[in-house]
Tab-separated table of C-alpha atoms and ligand atoms in Angstrom:
chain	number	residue	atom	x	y	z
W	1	UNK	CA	80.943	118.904	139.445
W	2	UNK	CA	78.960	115.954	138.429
W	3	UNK	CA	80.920	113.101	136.878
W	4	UNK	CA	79.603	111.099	134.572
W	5	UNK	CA	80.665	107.134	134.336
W	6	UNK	CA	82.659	107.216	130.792
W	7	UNK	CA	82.340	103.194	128.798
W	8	UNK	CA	85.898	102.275	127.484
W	9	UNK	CA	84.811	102.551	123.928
W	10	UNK	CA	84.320	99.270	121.634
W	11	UNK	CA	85.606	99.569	118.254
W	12	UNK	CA	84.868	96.649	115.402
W	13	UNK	CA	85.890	96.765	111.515
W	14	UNK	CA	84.530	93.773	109.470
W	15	UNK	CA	86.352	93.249	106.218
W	16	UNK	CA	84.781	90.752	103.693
W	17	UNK	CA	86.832	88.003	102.201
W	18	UNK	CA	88.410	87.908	98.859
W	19	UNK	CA	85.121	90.445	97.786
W	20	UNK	CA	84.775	90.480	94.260
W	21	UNK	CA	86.061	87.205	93.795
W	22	UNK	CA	83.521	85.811	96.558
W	23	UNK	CA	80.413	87.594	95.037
W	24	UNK	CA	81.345	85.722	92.104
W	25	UNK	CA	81.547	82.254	93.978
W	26	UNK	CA	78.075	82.993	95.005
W	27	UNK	CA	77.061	83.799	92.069
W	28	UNK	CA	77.837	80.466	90.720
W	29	UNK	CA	78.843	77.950	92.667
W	30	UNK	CA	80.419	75.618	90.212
W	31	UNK	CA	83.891	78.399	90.477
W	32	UNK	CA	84.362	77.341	94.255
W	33	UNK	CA	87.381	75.684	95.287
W	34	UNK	CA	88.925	76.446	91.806
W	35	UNK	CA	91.626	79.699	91.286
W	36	UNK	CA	88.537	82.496	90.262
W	37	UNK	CA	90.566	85.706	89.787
W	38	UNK	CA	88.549	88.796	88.793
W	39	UNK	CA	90.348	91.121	86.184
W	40	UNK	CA	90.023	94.574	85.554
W	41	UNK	CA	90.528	94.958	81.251
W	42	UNK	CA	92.337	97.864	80.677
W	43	UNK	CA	93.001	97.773	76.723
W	44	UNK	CA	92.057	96.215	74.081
W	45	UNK	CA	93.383	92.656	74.646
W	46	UNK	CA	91.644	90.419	77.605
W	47	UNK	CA	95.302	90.404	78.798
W	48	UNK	CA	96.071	94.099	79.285
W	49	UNK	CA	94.621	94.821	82.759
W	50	UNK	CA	95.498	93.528	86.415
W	51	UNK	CA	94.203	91.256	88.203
W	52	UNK	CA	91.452	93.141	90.894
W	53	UNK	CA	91.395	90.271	93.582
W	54	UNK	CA	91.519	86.298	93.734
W	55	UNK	CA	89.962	84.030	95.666
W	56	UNK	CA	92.817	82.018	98.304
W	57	UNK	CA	92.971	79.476	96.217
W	58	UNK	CA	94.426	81.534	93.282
W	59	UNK	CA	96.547	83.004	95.924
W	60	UNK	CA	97.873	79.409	97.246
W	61	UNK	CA	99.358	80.159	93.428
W	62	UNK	CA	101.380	83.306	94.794
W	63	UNK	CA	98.332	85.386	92.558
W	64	UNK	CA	97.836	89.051	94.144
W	65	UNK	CA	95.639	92.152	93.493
W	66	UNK	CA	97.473	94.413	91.228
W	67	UNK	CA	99.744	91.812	89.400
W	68	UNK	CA	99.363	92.050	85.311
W	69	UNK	CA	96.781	89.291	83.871
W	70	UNK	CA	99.440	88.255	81.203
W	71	UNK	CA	101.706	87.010	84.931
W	72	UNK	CA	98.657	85.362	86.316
W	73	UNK	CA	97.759	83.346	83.645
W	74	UNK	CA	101.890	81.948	83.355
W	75	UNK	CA	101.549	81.036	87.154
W	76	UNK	CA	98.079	79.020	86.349
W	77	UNK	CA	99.387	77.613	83.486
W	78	UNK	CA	97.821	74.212	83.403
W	79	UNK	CA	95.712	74.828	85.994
W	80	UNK	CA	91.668	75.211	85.858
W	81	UNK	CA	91.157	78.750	87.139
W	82	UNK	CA	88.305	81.354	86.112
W	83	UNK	CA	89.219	84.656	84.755
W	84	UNK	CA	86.394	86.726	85.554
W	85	UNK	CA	85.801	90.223	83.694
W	86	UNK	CA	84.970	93.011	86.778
W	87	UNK	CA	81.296	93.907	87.209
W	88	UNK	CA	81.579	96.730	89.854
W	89	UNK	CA	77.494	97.555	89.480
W	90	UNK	CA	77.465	93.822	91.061
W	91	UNK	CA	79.673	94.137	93.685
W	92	UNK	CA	78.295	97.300	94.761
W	93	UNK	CA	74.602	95.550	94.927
W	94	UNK	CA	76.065	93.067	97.233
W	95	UNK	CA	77.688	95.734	99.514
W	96	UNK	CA	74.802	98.071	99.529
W	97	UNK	CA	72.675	94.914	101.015
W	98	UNK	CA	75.659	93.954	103.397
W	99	UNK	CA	76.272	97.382	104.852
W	100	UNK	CA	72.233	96.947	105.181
W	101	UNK	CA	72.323	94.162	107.377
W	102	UNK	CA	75.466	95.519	109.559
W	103	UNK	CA	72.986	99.265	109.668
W	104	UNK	CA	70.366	97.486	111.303
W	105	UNK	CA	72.670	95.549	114.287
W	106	UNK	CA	75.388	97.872	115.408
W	107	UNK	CA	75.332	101.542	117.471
W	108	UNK	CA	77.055	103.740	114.506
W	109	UNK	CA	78.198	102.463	111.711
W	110	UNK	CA	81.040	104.234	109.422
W	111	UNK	CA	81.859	102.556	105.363
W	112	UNK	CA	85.329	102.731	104.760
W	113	UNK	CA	84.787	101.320	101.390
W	114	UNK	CA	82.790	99.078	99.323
W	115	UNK	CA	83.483	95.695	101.573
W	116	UNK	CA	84.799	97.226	104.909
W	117	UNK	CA	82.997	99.447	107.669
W	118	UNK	CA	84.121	100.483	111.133
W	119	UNK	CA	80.849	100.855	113.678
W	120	UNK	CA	80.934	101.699	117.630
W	121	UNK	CA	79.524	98.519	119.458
W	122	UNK	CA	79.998	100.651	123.138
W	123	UNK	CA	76.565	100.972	124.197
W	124	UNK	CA	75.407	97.885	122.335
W	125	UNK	CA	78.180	95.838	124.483
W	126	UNK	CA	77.627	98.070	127.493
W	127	UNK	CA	81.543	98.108	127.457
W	128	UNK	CA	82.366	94.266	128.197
W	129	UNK	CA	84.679	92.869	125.233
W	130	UNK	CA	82.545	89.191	125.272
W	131	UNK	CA	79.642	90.705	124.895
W	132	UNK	CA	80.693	92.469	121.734
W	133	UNK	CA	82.844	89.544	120.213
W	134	UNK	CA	79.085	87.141	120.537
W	135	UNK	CA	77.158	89.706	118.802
W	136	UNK	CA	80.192	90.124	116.221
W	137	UNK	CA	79.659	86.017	115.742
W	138	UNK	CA	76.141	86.854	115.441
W	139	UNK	CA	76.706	89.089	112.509
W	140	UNK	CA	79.070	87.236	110.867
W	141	UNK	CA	76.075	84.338	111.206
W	142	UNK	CA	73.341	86.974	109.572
W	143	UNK	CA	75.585	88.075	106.556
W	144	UNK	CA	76.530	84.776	105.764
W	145	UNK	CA	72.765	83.456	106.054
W	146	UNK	CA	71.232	86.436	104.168
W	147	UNK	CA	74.272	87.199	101.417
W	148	UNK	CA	76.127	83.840	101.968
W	149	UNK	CA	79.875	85.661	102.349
W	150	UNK	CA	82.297	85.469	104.824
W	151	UNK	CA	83.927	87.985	106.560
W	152	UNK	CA	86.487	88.767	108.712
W	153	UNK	CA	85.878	90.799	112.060
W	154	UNK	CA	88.282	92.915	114.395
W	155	UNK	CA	87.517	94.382	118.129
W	156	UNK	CA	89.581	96.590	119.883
W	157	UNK	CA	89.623	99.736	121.600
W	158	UNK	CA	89.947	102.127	118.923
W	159	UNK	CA	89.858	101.823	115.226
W	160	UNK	CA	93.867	101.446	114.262
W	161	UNK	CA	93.209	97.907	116.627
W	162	UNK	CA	90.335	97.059	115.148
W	163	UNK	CA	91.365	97.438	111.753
W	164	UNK	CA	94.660	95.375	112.484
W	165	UNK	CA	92.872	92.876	114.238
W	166	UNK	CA	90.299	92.088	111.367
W	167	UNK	CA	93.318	91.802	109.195
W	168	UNK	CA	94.889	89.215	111.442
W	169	UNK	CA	92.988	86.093	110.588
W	170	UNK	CA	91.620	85.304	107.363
W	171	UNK	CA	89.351	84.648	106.130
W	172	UNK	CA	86.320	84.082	108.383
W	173	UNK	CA	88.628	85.135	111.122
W	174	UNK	CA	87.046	87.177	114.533
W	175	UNK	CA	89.817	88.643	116.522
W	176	UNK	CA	89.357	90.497	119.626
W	177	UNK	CA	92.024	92.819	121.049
W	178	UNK	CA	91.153	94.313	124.721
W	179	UNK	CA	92.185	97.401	125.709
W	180	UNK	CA	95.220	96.017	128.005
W	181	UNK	CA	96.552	94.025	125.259
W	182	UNK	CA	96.742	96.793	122.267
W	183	UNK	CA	99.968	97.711	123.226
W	184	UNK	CA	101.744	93.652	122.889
W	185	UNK	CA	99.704	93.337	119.724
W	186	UNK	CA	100.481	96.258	117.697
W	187	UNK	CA	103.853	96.229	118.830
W	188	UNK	CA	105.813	93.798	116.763
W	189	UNK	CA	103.831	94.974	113.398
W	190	UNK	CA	105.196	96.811	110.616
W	191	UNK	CA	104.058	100.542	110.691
W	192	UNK	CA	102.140	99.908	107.611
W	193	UNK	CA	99.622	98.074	108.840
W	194	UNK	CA	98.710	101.527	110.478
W	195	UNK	CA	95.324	102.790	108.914
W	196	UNK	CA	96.136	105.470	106.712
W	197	UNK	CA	99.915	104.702	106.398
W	198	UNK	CA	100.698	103.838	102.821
W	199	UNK	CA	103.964	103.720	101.108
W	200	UNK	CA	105.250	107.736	101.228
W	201	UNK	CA	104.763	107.673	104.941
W	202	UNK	CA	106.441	104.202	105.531
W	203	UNK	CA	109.188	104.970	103.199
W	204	UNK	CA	110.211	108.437	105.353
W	205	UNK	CA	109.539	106.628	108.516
W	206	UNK	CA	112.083	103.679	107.854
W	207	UNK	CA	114.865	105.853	106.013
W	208	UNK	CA	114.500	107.114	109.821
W	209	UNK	CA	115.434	103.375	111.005
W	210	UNK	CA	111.423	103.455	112.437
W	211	UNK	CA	109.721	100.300	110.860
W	212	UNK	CA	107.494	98.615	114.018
W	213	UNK	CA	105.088	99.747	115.624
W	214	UNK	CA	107.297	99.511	118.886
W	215	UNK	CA	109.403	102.359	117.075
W	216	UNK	CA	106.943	104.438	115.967
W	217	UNK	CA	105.726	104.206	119.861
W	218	UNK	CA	109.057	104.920	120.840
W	219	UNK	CA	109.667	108.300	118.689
W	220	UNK	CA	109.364	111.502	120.314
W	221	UNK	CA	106.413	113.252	118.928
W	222	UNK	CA	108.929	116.441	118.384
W	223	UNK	CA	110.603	113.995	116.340
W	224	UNK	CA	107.706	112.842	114.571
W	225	UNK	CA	106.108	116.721	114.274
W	226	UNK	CA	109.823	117.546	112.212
W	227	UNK	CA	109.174	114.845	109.518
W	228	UNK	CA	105.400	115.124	109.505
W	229	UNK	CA	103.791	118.261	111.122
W	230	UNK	CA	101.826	118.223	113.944
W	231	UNK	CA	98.416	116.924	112.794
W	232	UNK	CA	100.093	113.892	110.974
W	233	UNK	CA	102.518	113.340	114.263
W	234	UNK	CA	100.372	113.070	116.743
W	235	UNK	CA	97.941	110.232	115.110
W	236	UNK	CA	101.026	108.704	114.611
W	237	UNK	CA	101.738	109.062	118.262
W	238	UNK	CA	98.476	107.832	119.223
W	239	UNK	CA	97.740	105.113	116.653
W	240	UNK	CA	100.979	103.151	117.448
W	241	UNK	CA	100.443	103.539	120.961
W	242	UNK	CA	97.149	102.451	120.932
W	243	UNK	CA	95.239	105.324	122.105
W	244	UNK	CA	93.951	106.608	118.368
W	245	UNK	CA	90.596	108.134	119.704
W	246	UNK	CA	89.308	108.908	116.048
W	247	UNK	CA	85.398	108.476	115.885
W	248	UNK	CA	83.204	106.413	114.205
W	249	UNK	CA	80.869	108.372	112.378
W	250	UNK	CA	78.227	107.794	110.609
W	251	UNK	CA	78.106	109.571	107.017
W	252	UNK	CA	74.640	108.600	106.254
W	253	UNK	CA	75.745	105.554	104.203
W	254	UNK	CA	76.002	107.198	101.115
W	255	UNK	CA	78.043	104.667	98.250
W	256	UNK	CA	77.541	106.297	95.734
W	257	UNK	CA	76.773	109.900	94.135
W	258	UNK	CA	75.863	110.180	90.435
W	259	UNK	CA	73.968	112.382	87.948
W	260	UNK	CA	72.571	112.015	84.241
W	261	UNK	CA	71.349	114.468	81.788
W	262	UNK	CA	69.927	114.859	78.671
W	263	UNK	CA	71.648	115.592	75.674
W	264	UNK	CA	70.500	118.023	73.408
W	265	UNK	CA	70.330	116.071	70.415
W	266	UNK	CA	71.353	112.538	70.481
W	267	UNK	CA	74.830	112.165	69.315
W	268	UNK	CA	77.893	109.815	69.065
W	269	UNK	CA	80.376	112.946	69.187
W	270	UNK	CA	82.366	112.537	72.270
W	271	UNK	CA	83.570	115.895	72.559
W	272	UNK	CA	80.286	117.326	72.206
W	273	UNK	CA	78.853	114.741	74.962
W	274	UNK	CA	81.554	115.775	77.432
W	275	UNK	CA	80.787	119.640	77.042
W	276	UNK	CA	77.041	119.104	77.505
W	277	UNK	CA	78.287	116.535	81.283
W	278	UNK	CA	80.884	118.834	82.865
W	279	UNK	CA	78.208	120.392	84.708
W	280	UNK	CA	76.968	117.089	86.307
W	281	UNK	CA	80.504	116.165	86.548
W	282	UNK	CA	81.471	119.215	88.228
W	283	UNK	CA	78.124	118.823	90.596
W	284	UNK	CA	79.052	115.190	91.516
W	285	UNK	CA	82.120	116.428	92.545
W	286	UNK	CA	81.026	118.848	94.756
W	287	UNK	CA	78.973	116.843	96.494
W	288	UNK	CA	81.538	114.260	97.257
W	289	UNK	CA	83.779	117.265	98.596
W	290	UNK	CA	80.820	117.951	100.880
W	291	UNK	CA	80.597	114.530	102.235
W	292	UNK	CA	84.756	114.887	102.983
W	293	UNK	CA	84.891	111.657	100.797
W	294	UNK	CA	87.384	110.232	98.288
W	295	UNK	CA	86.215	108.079	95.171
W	296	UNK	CA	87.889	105.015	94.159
W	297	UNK	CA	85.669	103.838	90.748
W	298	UNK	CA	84.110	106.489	88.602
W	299	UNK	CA	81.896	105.113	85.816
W	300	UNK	CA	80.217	106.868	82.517
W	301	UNK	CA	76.786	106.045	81.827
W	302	UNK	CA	75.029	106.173	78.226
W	303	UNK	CA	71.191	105.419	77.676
W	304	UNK	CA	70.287	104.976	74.115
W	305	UNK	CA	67.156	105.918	72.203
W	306	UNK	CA	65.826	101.831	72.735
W	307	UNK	CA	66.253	102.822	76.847
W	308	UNK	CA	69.710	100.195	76.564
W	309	UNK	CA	71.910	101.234	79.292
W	310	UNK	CA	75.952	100.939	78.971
W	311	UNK	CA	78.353	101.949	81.227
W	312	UNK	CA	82.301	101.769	81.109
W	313	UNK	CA	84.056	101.744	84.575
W	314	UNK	CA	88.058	102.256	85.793
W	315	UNK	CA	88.745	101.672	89.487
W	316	UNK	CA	91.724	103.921	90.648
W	317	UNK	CA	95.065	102.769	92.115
W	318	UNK	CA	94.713	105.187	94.930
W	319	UNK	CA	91.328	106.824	96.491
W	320	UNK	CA	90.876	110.756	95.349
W	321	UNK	CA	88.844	113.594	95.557
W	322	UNK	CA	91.053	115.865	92.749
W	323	UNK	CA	88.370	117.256	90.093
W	324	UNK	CA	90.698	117.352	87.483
W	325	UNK	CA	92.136	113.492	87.567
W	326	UNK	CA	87.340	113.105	87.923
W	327	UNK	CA	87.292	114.768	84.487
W	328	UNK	CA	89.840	113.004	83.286
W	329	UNK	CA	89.067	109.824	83.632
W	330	UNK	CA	85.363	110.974	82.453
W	331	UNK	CA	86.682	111.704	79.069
W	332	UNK	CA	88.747	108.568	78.958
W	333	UNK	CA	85.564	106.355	79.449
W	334	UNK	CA	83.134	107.777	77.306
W	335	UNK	CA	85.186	106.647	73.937
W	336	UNK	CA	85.069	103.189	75.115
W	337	UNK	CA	81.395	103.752	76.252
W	338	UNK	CA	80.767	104.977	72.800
W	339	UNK	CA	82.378	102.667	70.971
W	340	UNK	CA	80.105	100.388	68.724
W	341	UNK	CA	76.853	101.538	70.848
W	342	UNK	CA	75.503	104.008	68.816
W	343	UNK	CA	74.158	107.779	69.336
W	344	UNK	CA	73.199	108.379	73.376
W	345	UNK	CA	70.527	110.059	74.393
W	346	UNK	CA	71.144	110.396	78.303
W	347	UNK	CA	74.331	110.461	79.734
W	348	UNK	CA	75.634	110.746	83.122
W	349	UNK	CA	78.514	109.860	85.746
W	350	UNK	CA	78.995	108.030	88.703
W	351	UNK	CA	81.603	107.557	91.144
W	352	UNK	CA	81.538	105.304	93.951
W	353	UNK	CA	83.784	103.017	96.074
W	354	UNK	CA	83.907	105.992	98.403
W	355	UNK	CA	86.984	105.986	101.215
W	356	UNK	CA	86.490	108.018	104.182
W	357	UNK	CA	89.828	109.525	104.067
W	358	UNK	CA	88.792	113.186	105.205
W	359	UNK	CA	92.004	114.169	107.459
W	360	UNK	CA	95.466	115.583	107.101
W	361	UNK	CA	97.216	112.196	107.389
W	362	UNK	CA	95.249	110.799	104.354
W	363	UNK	CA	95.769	114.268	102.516
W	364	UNK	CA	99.572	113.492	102.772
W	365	UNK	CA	99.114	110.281	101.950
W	366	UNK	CA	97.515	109.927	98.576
W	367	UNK	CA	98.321	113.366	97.612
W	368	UNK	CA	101.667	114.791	98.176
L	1	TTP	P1	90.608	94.048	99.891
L	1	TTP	O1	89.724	94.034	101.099
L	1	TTP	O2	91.958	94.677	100.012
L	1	TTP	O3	90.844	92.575	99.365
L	1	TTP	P2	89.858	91.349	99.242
L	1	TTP	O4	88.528	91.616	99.853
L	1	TTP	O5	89.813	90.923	97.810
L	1	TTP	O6	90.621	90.218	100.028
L	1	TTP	P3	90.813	90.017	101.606
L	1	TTP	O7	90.097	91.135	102.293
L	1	TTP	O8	90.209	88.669	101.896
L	1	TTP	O9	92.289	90.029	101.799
L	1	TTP	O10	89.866	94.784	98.695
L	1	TTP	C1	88.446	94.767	98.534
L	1	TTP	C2	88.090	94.726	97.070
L	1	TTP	O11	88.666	95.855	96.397
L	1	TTP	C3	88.645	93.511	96.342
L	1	TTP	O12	87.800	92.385	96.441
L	1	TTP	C4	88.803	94.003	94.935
L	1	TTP	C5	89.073	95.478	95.080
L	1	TTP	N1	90.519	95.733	94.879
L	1	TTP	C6	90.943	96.103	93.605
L	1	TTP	O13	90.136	96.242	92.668
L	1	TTP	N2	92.286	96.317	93.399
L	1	TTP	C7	93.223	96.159	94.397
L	1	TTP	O14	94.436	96.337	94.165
L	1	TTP	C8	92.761	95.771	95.712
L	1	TTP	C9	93.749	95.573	96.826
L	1	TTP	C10	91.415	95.576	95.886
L	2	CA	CA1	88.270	92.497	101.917
């Protein structure tokens, strides 16, 4: 039998800073080293809506993603801070050209989601952990030259490690995590810092008295398999032990998927506009089930008769890949898209933000 030498594999995840709030930093530089907190506007006040991230200096203010924009603005009362109004198309620009640079440098590279990718630095490294942490300084180098953001980086042998690790200093943090140390650093952490574990799986793992690492590593995976199943149990297993051998994979670097059509007459009437897009709605869909992705930010699209383009965008709470909650939201939008624009003469939908959340554990996750 011939054997052939096997690389321990090298595993990186870069995460960019405070994203949306950074793109707007860069954008103009005047906001730096006040609070800039970008805001997702939900009704029909500028204060119904949560905030969508902060820069750290808003956060030095205890402001955090998710918290109501009314809250925010009582904690910066007094205080010069930026509220910024979203602009997804933006920060979707500045990915795109980001997850460009990263393409170019690294062996395979996988998006998680519109600021963070996984990629397989194996070959590139030929296995040695220094070699890959100077070419991750490298990169961080590049995207800060070329896009002028910061990022954070994390190497390990797998990509529950890596992920940790890039979450473990930050910002502009690089944290590298050999093989023979996984097991000490992902020890002491809370099982939700697991990729993939979100708050249904943490809650049934610490009503049973599991909430490290070290006690995830320590259940049986019988034990596991009985609150779980198997599939779910034994990344479980492997993730808190440190041996999670998922792959990177490449899915082509698709971030977005969208279609337009043309009505039949140009018209304001939203009902009639939605019956004329469920096919493009239904065929965006099925191309994102094809690609075993899960949207975060669907948009409508209107172009009028003077070419104008408007769009009206909702990011999700929680990554999905359910038609019916796509649809939804599609009729949702268009009112507001329609509102005060006019008749459209194209319309079309777009979702985007895409999470590669394609396996069993994820399925529990944001779906059960
Ligand atoms: P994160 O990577 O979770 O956060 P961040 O990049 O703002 O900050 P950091 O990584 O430095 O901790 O999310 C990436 C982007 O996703 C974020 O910039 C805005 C968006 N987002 C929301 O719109 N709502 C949310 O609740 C969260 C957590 C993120
Ligand atoms: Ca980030």
């Amino acid at each position: 039998m011939i054997s052939i030498p096997v690389l321990n594999r090298i595993v990186a995840h870069l995460d960019l800073d405070y994203f949306y709030a950074q793109v707007e930093e860069v954008d103009d530089e005047s906001l730096k080293d006040t609070p800039v907190l970008v805001c997702g506007v939900s009704g029909r006040t500028e204060e119904s809506g949560v905030v969508s991230t902060s820069n750290y200096k808003a956060r030095e203010y205890g402001i955090k993603s998710g918290m109501p924009i009314a809250l925010a603005k009582r904690r910066l009362n007094g205080i010069q801070a930026s509220f910024i109004r979203m602009d997804h198309g933006k920060y979707e620009m500045y990915s795109d050209r980001v997850m460009e640079v990263l393409r170019g440098e690294v062996d395979v590279l996988e998006q998680a989601g519109i600021d963070e990718a996984f990629f397989d630095v194996t070959k590139r490294a030929a296995g040695d952990y220094d070699v890959a942490a100077a070419s991750a300084l490298q990169l961080k180098t590049k995207i800060l030259r070329e896009e002028k953001l910061t990022c954070s980086i994390g190497i390990g042998p797998n990509k529950v490690v890596a992920k940790i690790a890039s979450d473990f200093k930050k910002p502009n943090g690089l944290t590298v995590v050999r093989i023979d140390q996984a097991l000490a650093f992902l020890s002491p952490m809370s099982i939700d810092r697991i990729y993939g574990v979100g708050p249904k799986t943490t809650k049934l793992l610490e009503e049973n008295g599991i909430a490290t690492i070290h006690e995830l590593a320590s259940a049986t995976t019988e034990r596991l398999e009985d609150l779980f199943g198997k599939k779910l149990a034994v990344y479980l297993h492997n993730a808190s032990n440190g041996t999670d051998d998922e792959l990177v994979i490449d899915r082509g670097g698709v971030s977005q998927l969208s279609r337009m059509i043309t009505l039949k007459h140009d018209t304001d009437d939203s009902g009639q506009i939605v019956a004329e897009l469920l096919p493009a709605i239904r065929d965006v869909h099925e191309k994102l089930v094809s690609k075993s992705l899960f949207f975060r930010n669907v948009s409508a699209i209107g172009i009028l008769k003077d070419l104008s383009i408007h769009t009206r965008s909702k990011t999700l709470e929680t990554p999905t890949n359910d038609y019916s909650v796509l649809e939804k939201e599609v009729r949702e939008l268009l009112p507001a898209l329609l509102h005060g624009v006019g008749d459209l003469r194209r319309v079309g939908v777009r979702i985007s933000d895409f999470q590669d959340m394609m396996d069993q554990r994820s399925l529990t996750e944001f779906t059960s």
